CSV table of C-alpha atoms and ligand atoms in Angstrom, one decimal:
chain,number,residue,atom,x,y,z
A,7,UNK,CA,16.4,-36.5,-14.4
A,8,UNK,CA,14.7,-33.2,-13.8
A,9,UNK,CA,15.2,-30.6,-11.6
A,10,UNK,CA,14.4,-32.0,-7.8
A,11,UNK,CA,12.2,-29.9,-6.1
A,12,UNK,CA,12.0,-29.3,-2.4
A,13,UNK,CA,8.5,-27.8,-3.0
A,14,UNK,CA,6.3,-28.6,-6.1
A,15,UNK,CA,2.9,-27.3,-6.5
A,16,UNK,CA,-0.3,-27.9,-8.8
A,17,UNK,CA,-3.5,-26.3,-9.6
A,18,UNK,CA,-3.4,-24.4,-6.6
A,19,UNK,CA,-7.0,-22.4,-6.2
A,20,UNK,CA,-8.3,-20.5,-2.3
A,21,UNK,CA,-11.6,-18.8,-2.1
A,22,UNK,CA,-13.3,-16.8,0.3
A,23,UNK,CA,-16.5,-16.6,-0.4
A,24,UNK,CA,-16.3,-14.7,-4.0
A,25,UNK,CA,-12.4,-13.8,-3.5
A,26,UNK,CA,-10.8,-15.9,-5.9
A,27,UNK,CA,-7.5,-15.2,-3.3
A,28,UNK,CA,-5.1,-18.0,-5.8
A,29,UNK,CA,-6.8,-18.7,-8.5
A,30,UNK,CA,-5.3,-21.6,-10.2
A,31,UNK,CA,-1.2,-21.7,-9.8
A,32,UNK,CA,1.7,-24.1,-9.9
A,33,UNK,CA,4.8,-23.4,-7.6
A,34,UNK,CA,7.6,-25.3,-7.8
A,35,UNK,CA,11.1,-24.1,-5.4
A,36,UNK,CA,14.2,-25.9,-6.1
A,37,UNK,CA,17.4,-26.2,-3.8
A,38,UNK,CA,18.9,-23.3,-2.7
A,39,UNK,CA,16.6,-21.0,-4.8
A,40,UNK,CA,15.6,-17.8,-3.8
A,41,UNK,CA,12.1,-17.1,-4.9
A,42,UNK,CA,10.0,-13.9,-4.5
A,43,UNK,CA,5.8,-13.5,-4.8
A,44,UNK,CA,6.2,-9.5,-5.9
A,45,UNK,CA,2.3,-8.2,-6.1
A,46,UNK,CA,0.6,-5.3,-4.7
A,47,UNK,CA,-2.0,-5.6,-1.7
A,48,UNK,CA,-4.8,-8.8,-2.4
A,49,UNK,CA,-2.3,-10.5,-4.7
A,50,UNK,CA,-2.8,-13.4,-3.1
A,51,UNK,CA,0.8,-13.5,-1.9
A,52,UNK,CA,-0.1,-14.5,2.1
A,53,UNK,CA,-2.8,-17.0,1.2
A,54,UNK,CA,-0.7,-18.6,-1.3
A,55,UNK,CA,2.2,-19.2,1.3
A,56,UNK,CA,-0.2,-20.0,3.9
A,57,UNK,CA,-0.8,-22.9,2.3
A,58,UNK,CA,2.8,-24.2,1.0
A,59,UNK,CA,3.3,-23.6,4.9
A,60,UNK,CA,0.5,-26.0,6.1
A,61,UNK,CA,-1.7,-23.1,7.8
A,62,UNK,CA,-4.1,-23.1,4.9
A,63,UNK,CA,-5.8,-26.0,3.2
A,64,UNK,CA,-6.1,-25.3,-0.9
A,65,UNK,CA,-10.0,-25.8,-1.9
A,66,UNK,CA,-8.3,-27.8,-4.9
A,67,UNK,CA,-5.0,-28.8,-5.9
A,68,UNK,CA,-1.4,-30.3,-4.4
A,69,UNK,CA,1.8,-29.6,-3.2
A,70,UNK,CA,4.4,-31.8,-2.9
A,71,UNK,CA,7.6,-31.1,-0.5
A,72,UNK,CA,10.6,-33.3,-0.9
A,73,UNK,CA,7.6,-35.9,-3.1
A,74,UNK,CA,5.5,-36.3,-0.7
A,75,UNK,CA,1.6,-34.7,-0.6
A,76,UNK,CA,0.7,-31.9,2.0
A,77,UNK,CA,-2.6,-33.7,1.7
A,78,UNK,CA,-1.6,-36.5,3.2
A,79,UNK,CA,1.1,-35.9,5.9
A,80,UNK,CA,1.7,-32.3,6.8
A,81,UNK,CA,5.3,-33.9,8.3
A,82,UNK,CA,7.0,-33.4,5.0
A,83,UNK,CA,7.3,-30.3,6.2
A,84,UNK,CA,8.3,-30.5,9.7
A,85,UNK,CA,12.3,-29.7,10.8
A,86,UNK,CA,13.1,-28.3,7.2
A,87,UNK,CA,10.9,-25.1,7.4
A,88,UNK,CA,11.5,-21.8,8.9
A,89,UNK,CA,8.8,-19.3,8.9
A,90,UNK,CA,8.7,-15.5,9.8
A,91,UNK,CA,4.9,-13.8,9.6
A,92,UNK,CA,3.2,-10.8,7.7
A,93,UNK,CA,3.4,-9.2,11.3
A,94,UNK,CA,4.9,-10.8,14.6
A,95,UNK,CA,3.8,-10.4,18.2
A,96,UNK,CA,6.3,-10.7,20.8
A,97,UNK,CA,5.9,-11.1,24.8
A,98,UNK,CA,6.5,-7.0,25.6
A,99,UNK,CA,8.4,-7.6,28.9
A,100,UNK,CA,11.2,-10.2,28.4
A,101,UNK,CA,14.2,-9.4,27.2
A,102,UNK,CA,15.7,-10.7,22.8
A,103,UNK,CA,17.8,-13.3,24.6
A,104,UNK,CA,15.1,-14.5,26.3
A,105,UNK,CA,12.5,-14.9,23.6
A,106,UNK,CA,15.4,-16.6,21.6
A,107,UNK,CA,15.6,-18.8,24.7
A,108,UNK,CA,12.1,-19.8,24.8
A,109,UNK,CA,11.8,-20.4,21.0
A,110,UNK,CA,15.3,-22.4,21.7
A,111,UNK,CA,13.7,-24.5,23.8
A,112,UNK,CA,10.7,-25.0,21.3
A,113,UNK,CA,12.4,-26.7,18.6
A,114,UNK,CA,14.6,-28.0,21.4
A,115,UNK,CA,18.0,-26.7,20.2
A,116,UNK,CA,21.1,-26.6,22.3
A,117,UNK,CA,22.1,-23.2,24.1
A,118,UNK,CA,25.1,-22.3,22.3
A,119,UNK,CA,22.4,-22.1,19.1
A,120,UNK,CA,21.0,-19.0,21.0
A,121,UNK,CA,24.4,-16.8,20.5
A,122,UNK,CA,24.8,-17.6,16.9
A,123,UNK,CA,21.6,-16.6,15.9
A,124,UNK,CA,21.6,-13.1,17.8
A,125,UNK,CA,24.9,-12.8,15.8
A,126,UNK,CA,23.9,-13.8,12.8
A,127,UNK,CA,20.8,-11.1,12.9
A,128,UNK,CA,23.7,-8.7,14.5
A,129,UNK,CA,21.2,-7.9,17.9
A,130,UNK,CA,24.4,-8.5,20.2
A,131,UNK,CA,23.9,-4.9,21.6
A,132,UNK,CA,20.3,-5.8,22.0
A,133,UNK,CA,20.0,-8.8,23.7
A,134,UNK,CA,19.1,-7.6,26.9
A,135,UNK,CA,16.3,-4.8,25.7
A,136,UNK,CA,12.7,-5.6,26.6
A,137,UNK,CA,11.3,-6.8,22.9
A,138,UNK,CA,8.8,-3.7,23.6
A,139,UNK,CA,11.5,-1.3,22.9
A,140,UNK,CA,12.7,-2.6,19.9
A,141,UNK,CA,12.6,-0.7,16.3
A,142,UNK,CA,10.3,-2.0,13.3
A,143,UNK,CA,14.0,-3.2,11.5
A,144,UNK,CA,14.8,-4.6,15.4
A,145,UNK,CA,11.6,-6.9,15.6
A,146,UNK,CA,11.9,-7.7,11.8
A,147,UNK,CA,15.4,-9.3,12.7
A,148,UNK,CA,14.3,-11.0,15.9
A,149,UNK,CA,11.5,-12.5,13.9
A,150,UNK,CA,14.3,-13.7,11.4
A,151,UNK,CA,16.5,-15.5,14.0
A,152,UNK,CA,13.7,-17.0,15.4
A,153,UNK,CA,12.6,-18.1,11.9
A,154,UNK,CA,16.5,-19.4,11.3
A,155,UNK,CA,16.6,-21.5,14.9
A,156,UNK,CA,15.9,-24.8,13.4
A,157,UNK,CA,18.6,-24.9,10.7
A,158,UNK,CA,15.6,-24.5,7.6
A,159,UNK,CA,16.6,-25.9,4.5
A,160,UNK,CA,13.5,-23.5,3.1
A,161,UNK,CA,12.7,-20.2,4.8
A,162,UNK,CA,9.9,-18.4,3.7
A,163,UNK,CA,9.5,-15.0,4.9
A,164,UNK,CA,5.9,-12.4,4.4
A,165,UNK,CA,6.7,-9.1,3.7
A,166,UNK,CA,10.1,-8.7,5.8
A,167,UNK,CA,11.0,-5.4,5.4
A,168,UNK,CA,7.5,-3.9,4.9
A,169,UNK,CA,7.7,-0.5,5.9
A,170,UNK,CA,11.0,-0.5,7.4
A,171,UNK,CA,13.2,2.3,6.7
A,172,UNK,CA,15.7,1.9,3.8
A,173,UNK,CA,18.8,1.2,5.8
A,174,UNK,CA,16.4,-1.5,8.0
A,175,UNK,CA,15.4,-2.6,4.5
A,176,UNK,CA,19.4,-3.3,3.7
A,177,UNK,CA,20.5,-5.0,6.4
A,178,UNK,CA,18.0,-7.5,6.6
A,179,UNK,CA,18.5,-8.5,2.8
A,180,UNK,CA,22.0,-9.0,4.0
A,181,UNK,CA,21.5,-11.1,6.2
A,182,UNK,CA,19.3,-13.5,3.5
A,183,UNK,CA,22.1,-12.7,1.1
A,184,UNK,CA,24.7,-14.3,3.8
A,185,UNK,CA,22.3,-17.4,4.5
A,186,UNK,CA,22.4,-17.8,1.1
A,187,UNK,CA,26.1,-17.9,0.3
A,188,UNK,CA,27.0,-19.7,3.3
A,189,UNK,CA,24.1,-22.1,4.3
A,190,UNK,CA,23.0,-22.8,0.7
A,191,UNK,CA,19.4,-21.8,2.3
A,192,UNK,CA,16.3,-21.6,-0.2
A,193,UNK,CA,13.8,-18.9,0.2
A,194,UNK,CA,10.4,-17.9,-0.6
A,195,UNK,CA,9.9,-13.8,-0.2
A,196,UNK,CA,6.9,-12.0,-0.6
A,197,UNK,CA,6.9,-8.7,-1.1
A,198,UNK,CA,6.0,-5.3,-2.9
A,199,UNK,CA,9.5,-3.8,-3.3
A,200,UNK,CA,10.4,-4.2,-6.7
A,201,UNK,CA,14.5,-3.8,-5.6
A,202,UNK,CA,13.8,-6.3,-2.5
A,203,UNK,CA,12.8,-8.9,-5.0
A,204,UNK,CA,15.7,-8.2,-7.9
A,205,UNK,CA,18.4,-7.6,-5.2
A,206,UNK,CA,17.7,-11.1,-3.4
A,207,UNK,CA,16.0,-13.6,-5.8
A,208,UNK,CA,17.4,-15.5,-8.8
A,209,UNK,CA,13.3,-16.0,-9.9
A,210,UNK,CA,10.4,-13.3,-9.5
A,211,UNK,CA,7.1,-14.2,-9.8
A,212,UNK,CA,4.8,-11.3,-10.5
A,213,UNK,CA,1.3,-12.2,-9.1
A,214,UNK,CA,-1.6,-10.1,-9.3
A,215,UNK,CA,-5.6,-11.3,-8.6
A,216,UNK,CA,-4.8,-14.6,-7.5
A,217,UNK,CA,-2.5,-15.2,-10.4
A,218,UNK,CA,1.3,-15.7,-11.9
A,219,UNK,CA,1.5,-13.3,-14.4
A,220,UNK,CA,4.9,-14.1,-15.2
A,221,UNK,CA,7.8,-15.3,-14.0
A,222,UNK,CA,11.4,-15.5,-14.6
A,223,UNK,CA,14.7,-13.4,-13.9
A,224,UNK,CA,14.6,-9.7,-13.6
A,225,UNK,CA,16.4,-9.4,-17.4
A,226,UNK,CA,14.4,-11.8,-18.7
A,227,UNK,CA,11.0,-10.9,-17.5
A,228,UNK,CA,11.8,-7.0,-19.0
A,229,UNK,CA,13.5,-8.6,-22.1
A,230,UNK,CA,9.8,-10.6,-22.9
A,231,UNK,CA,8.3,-7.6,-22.9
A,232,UNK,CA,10.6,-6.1,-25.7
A,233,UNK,CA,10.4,-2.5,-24.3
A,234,UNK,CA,12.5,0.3,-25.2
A,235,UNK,CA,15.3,1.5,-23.2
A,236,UNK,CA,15.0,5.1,-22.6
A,237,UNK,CA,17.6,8.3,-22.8
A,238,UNK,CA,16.6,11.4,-21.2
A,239,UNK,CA,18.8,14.6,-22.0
A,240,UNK,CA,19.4,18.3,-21.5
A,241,UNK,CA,21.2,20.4,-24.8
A,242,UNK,CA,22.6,24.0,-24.8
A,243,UNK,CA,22.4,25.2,-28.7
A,244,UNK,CA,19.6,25.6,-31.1
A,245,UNK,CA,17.1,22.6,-31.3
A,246,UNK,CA,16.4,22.0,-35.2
A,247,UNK,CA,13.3,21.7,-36.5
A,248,UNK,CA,14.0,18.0,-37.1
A,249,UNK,CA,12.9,15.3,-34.5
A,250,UNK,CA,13.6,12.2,-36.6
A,251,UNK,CA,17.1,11.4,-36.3
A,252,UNK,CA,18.3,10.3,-40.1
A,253,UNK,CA,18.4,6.7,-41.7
A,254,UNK,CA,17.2,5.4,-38.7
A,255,UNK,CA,13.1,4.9,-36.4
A,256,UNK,CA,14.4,7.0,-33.8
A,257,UNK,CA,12.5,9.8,-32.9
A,258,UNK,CA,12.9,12.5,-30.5
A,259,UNK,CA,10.2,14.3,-28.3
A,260,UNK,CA,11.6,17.7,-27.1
A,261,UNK,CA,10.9,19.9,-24.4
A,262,UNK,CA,11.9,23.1,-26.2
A,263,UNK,CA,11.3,26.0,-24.0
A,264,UNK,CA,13.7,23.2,-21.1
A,265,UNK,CA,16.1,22.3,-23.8
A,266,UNK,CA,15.2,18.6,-22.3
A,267,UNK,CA,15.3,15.3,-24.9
A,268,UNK,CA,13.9,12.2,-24.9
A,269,UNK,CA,14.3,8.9,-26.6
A,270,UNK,CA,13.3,6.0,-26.8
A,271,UNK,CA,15.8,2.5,-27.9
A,272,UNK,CA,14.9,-0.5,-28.8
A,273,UNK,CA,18.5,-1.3,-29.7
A,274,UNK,CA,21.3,0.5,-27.3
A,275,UNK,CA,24.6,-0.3,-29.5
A,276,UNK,CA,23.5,0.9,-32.7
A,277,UNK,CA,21.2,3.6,-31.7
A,278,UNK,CA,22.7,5.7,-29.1
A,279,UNK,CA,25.6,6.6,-31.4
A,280,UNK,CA,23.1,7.9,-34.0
A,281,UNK,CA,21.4,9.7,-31.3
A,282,UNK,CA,25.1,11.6,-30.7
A,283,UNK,CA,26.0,12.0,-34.1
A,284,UNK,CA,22.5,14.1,-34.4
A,285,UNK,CA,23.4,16.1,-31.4
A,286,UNK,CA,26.9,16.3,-32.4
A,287,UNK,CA,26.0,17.7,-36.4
A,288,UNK,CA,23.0,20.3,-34.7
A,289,UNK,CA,25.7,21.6,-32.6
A,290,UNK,CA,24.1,20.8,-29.8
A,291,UNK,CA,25.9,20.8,-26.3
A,292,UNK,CA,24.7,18.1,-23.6
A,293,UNK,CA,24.4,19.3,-20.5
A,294,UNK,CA,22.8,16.1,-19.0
A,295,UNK,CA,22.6,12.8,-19.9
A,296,UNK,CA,20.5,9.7,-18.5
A,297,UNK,CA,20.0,6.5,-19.6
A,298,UNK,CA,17.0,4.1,-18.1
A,299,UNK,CA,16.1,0.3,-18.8
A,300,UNK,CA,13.3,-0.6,-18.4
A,301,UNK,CA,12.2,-1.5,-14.7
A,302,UNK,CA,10.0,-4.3,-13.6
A,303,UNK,CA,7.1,-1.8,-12.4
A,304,UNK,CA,7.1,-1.2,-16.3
A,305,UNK,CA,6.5,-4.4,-16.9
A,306,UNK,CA,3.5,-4.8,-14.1
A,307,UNK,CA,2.4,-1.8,-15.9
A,308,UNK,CA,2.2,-3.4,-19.4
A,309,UNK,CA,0.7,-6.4,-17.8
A,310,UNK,CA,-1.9,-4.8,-15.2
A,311,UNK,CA,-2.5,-1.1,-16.7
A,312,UNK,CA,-1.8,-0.1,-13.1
A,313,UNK,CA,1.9,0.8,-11.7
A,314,UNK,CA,2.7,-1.7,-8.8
A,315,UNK,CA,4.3,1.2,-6.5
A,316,UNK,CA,0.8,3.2,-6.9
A,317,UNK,CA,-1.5,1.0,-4.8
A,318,UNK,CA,1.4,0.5,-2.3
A,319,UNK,CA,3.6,3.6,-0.9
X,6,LIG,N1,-9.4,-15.0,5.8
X,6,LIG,C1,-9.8,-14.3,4.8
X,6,LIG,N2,-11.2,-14.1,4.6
X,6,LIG,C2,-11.6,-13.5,3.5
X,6,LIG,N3,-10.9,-12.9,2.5
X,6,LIG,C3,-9.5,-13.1,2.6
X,6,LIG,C4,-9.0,-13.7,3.8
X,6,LIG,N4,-7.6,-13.7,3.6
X,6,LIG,C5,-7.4,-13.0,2.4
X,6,LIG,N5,-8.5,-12.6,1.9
X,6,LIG,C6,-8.7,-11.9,0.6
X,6,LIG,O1,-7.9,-12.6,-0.4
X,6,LIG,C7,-7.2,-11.8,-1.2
X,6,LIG,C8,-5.8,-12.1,-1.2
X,6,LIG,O2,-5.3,-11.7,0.1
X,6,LIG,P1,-3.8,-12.0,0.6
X,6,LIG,O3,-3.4,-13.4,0.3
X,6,LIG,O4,-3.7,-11.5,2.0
X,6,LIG,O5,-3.0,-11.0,-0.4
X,6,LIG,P2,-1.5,-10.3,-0.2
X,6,LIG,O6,-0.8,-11.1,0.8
X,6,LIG,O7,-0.9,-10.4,-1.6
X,6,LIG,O8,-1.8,-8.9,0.2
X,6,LIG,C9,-7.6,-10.4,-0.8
X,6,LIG,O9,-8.7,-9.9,-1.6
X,6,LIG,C10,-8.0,-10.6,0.6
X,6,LIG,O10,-8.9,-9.6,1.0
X,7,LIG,MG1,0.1,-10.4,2.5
């Protein structure tokens, strides 16, 4: 026996007129995964859970949820999704509690439902604020507890902390990191936060044009790539002539006039102590030392020739 997924998707392709919006991808989200879309603007991220969540019909290609074809009977999908939107309009002049209320009474869930949710999402203090008055991380978490009022097995969320504020940012991914660990909840994220998708999600899929580009944990996406780790450094003494540290590939590119170092490892064990015997034999004091891995916008870099954080802050 395989894996049993709750969603699993072939061939998917949307246009609009020439936009080839998903062009040609298979999705698959098994139980209590957490799964995140990371691509700039246009990916296709929106279109692509559009149609996992019913609202869009693929031009070609299926998905299944729990075995059984979107195509056919969109109920597969009924009682086990919860779903929060790109943006989310709420009526301005009734209060959190009563929005929860009237959503409450949507899915027909009983009353003491209401309390847990505005706890879980922590808007206690804000229950009886007009929704009008609410901050961007406020209405973000209203649009979560409305999204968790069902129970969903899968949640899938668009863009949830877009432009929020880093401490908005936070405590909504603890929230999702709580549903997790408790509820055993599986989730499909879009996003273009590189730190949303590695602090949340045990798969990232890096989409870009309509397309997977690759997919796979944060360490094993950057370890397919096979790029150097990097040290950055500052040194008091007198930089030698010498860049190429002995018996060894390493080379280092130096800021003289800054006293600043840099390089690059493709192997940490063995070559940062060559790199400090060299400093250590110069007489060369460090001042400062950093060491960086490689990040996933590196790798959307390598991939795309454009830096994912560019087209997006
Ligand atoms: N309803 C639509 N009509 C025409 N083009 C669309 C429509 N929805 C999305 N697109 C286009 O499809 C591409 C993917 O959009 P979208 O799925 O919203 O990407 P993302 O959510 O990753 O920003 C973009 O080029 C966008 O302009
Ligand atoms: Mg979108």
């Amino acid at each position: 026996m395989g894996t049993e997924y709750l969603i699993d998707a072939k061939g998917l392709h949307k246009h609009f007129k020439k936009v080839r919006a998903v062009d040609g991808v298979d999705f698959s989200l098994a139980k209590g995964e957490y799964v995140a879309l990371l691509g700039p603007n246009g990916a296709g991220k929106t279109t692509l859970v559009e149609m996992i969540e019913g609202i869009r019909t693929p031009d070609a290609g299926e998905i299944l949820v729990r075995g059984r074809s979107l195509n056919e009977d969109k109920s597969a999908l009924y009682g086990i999704l919860g779903i929060s939107f790109q943006e989310t309009r709420f009526l301005e002049k009734i209060t959190v509690l009563e929005t929860i209320r009237l959503f409450a009474s949507f899915y027909k869930q009983p009353d003491e439902k209401i309390g847990k949710v505005i706890h879980l999402v922590g808007l206690e203090d804000k229950k009886d604020a007009y929704t009008k008055n609410l901050s961007g991380g406020q209405r973000q978490r209203l649009a979560l507890g409305i999204s968790l009022l069902n129970d969903p097995e899968i949640l899938i969320l668009d863009e949830p902390t877009t432009g929020l504020d880093p401490s908005a940012r936070r405590e909504i991914w603890d929230i999702l990191l709580k549903l997790k660990n408790k509820m055993g909840t599986s989730l499909i994220l879009t996003t273009h936060y590189m730190e949303e998708a590695t602090q949340l999600c045990d798969r990232i899929i890096i989409m870009d044009k309509g397309r997977f580009l690759a997919e796979g944990s944060l360490s094993s996406l950057v370890g397919r790539m096979k790029m150097p780790d990097v040290a950055f450094f500052t040194v008091e003494g007198k930089i030698p002539d010498d860049q190429v540290i002995r018996q060894s590939d390493l080379v280092i590119e130096w800021d003289r006039e800054k006293g600043r170092g840099k390089c690059e490892m493709k192997n940490v064990a063995t070559d940062m102590p060559l790199l400090f015997a060299f400093l250590e034999e110069n007489n060369l004091r460090l001042i400062d030392f950093e060491h960086t891995k490689p990040s996933l916008d590196d790798v959307f870099l390598s991939m795309t020739g454009r830096r994912l954080s560019e087209e997006t802050e």
